[in-house]
XYZ file of C-alpha atoms in Angstrom:
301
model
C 113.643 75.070 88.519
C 111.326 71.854 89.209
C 111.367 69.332 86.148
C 107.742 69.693 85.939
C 107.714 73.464 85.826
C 106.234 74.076 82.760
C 107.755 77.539 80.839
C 105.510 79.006 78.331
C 105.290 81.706 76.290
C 102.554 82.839 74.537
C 101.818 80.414 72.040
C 102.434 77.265 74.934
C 100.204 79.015 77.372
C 97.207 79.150 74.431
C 97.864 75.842 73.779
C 97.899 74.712 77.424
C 95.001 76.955 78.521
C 93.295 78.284 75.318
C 89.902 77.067 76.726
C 90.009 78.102 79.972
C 91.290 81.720 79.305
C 90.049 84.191 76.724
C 92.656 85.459 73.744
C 93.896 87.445 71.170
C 96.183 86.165 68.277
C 97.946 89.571 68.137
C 99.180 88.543 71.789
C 97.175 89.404 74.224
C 94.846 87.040 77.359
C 93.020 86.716 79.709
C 92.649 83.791 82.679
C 90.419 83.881 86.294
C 93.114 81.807 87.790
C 92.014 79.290 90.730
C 92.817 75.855 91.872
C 90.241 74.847 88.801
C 91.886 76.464 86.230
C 95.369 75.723 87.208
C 97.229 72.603 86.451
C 98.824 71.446 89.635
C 102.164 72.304 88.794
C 103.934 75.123 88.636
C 104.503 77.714 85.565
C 106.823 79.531 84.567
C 106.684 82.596 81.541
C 108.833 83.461 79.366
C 109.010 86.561 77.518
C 105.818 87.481 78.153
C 104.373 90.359 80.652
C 101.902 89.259 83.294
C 99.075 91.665 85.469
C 98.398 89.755 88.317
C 95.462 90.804 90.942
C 94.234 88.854 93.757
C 90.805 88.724 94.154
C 90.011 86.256 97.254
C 92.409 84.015 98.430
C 96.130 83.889 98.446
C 98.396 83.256 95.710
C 102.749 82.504 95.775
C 105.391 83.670 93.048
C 108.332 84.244 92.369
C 110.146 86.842 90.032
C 114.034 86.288 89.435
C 113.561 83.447 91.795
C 112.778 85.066 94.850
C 109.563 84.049 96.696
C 106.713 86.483 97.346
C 103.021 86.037 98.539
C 100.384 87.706 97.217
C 97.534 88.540 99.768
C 94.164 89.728 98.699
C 94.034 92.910 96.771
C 97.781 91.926 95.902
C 98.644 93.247 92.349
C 101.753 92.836 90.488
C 102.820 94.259 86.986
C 105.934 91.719 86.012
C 108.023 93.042 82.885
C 108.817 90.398 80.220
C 112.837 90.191 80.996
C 111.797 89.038 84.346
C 111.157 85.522 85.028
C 107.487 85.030 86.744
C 107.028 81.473 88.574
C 103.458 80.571 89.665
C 103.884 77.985 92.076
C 101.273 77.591 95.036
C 97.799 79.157 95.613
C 95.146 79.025 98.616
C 92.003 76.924 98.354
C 90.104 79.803 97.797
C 92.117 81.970 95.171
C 90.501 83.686 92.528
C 92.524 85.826 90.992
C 92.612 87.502 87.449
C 95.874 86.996 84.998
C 96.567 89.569 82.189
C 99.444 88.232 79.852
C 100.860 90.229 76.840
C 104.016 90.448 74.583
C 106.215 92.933 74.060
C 104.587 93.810 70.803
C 101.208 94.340 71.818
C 102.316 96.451 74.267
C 104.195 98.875 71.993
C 101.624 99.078 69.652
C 99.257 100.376 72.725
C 101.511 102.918 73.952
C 103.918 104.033 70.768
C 104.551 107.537 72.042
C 101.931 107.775 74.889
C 103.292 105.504 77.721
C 101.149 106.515 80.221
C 103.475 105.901 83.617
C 106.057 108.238 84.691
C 110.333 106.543 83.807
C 110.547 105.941 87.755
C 107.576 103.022 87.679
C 109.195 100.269 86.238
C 112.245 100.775 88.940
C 109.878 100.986 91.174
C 108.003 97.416 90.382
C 111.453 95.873 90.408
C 112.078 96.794 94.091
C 108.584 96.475 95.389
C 107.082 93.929 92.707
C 104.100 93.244 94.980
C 101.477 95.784 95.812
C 98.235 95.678 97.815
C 95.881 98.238 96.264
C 93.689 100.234 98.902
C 90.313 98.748 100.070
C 88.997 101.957 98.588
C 90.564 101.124 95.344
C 89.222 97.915 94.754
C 86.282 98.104 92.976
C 87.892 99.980 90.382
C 90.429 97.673 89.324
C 87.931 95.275 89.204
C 85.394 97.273 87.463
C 88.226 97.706 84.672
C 89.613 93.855 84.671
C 86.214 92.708 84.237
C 85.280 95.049 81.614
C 88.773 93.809 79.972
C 87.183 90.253 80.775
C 83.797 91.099 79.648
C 85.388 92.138 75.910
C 87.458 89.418 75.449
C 84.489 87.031 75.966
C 82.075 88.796 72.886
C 84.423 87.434 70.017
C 81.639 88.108 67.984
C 81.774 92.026 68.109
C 83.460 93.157 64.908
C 85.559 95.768 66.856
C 87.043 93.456 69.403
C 90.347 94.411 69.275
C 90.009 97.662 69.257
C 87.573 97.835 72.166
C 90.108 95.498 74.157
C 92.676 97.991 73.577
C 90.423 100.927 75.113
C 89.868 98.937 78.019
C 93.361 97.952 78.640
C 94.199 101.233 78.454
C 91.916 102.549 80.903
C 93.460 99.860 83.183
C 96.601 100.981 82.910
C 95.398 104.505 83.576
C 93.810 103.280 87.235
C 97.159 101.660 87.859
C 99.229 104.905 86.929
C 96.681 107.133 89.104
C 97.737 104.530 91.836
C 101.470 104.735 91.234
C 101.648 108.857 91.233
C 99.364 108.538 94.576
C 101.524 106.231 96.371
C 104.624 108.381 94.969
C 103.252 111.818 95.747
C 102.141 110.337 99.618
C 106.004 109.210 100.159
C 106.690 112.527 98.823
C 104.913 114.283 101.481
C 106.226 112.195 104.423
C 109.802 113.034 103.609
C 109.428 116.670 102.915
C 106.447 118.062 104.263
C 108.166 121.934 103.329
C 106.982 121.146 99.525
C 103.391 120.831 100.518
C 103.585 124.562 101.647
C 105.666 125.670 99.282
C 103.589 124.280 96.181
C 100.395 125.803 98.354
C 101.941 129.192 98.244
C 102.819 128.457 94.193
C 98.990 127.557 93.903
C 97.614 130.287 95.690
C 100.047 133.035 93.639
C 98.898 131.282 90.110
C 95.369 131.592 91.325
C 95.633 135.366 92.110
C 96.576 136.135 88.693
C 94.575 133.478 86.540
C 91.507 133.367 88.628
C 89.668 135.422 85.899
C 90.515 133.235 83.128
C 90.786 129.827 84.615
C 88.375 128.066 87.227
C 89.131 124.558 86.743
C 91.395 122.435 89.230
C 92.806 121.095 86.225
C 94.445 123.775 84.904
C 96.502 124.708 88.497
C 97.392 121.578 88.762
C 99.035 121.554 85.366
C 100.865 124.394 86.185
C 102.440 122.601 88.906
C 102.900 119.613 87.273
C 100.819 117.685 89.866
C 97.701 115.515 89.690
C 94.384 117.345 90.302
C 94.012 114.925 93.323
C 97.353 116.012 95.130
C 96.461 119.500 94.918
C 93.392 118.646 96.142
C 95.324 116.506 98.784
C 97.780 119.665 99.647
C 95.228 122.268 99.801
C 93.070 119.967 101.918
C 95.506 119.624 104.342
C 97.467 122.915 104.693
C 94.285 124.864 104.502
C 91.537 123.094 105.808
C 89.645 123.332 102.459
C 89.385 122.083 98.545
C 90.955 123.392 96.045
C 87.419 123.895 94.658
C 86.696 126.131 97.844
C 89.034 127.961 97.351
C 88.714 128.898 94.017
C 85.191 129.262 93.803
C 85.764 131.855 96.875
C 88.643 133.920 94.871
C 86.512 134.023 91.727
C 83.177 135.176 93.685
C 85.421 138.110 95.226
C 86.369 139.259 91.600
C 82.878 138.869 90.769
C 81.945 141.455 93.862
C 84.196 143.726 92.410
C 83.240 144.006 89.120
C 79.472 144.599 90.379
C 80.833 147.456 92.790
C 80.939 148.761 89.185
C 77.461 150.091 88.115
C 78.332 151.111 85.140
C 79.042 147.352 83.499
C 76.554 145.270 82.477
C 76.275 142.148 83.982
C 76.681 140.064 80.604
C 79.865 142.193 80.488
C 81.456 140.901 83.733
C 80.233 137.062 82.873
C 82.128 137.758 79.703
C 85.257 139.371 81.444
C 85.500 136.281 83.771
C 85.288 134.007 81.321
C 81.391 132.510 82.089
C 79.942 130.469 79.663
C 76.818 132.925 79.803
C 75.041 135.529 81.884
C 72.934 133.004 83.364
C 75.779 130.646 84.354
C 77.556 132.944 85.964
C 74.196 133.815 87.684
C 73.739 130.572 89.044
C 77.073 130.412 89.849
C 76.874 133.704 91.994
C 73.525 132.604 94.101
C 75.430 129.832 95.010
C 77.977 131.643 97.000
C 75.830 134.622 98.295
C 72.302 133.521 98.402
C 71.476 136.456 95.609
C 71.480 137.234 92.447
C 74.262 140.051 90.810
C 71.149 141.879 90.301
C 69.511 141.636 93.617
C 73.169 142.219 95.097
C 73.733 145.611 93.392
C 69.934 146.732 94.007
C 70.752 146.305 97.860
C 73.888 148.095 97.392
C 71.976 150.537 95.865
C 69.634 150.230 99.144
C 72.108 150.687 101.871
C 73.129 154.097 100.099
């Protein structure tokens, strides 16, 4: 390592860069790193865990001492038992640094770690991401809401709102994980895509009465609502939604075949909120009401 690398842990890097970042005492910061706000040299951490994203610009590491570039829309989660080096950066950078220790970190999660065993094995091999055009404004929405707290050290519930916002952070970068893990999924066996189809389409035939949300199908197969979506989408040519509202509105034509139930009965027996949202619901599919589609059934006889 260079003699003028400078290692810091948390309490060096608030005393190195306390004014030009944004802090916590229980061990938590925030820094818009750019040429500006960086010394010249580079930095090394220790024992701390760094969120790196790359706004603009270009920015060089290195983690365990091997070299890696950061492009924009480059992110990188670095665990604190590996060494992150900060050692060049392009004219232009602006990027946004998130450091933490260990201990703010547990107290976050506790029991509720919110990414899957495989992601930390996964950062180690591929340390450097670059996060979808599509996703960008969201992880910047959330970093600058992190950066928006931690500038109001006034508010009285600082902390705690930090913590919220963190954790919604972490939330967009789990939603990322699963979707880049679920995508690789499909590329190397596209025979689960049918097969969890077929699984979605058989729980749908016999909970369609009690259950209309994507949510709940997606639970049973231990997916994210957005890869159903994803798999439905593409085996079938239609969303999940689609699909469901099309099942349910059969049921629905069913139960009015029926004359003899009341309306409110069959909202009830489908599990409608009321009469009227099940109503609404129903003109949406056929153009009708129930009650003008059983008085033309009643027509056509």
């Amino acid at each position: 390592m260079d003699e003028q690398t400078a290692v810091l842990n948390f309490s060096d890097f608030i005393l190195r860069y306390g004014v030009q970042s944004h802090y916590l005492k229980g061990g938590f910061a925030f820094r818009e790193l750019s040429p500006s706000t960086w010394s010249g040299f580079p930095e090394s951490f220790a024992r701390l865990h760094s969120i790196l994203f790359v706004c603009e610009g270009s920015l060089n590491i290195r983690l365990n001492g091997r070299p890696y570039v950061m492009p924009r829309n480059g992110f990188s989660d670095v665990i604190d038992l590996v060494p992150l080096e900060i050692t060049e950066m392009s004219d232009d950078l602006r990027a946004i640094h998130l450091l933490f220790t260990e201990n703010f970190l547990e107290d976050l999660i506790k029991n509720q770690p919110p990414f899957p065993h495989s992601y930390m094995q996964t950062m180690n091999e591929s340390p450097v991401w670059v996060i979808p055009e599509s996703e960008r404004s969201d992880y910047l929405d959330r970093l600058m809401t992190i950066g928006s707290v931690m500038r109001d050290t006034t508010h009285r519930f600082q902390p705690e709102m930090l913590r919220s916002a963190f954790w919604m952070f972490l939330l967009e970068v789990a939603d990322t994980y699963l979707q880049r893990t679920e995508t690789c999924s499909d590329e190397r066996n596209p025979d689960r895509m049918r097969f969890l189809f077929l699984r979605f389409m058989h729980l749908l035939s016999k909970y369609v009465c009690e259950n209309h949300s994507v949510g709940f199908y997606a639970s049973q197969l231990y997916i994210t609502p957005q890869y159903l979506n994803r798999i439905v989408r593409r085996v079938s040519g239609h969303t999940t939604s689609d699909i469901i509202n099309r099942m349910l509105t059969g049921e629905i034509l069913k139960l009015l075949d029926n004359k003899e139930m009341p309306i409110q009965e069959i909202a009830d027996r489908l599990r409608f909120s009321d009469q009227a949202t099940m109503s609404k619901f129903f003109k949406r599919q056929k153009g009708l009401s129930p009650t003008a589609y059983r008085l033309k059934g009643s027509y056509s006889h």
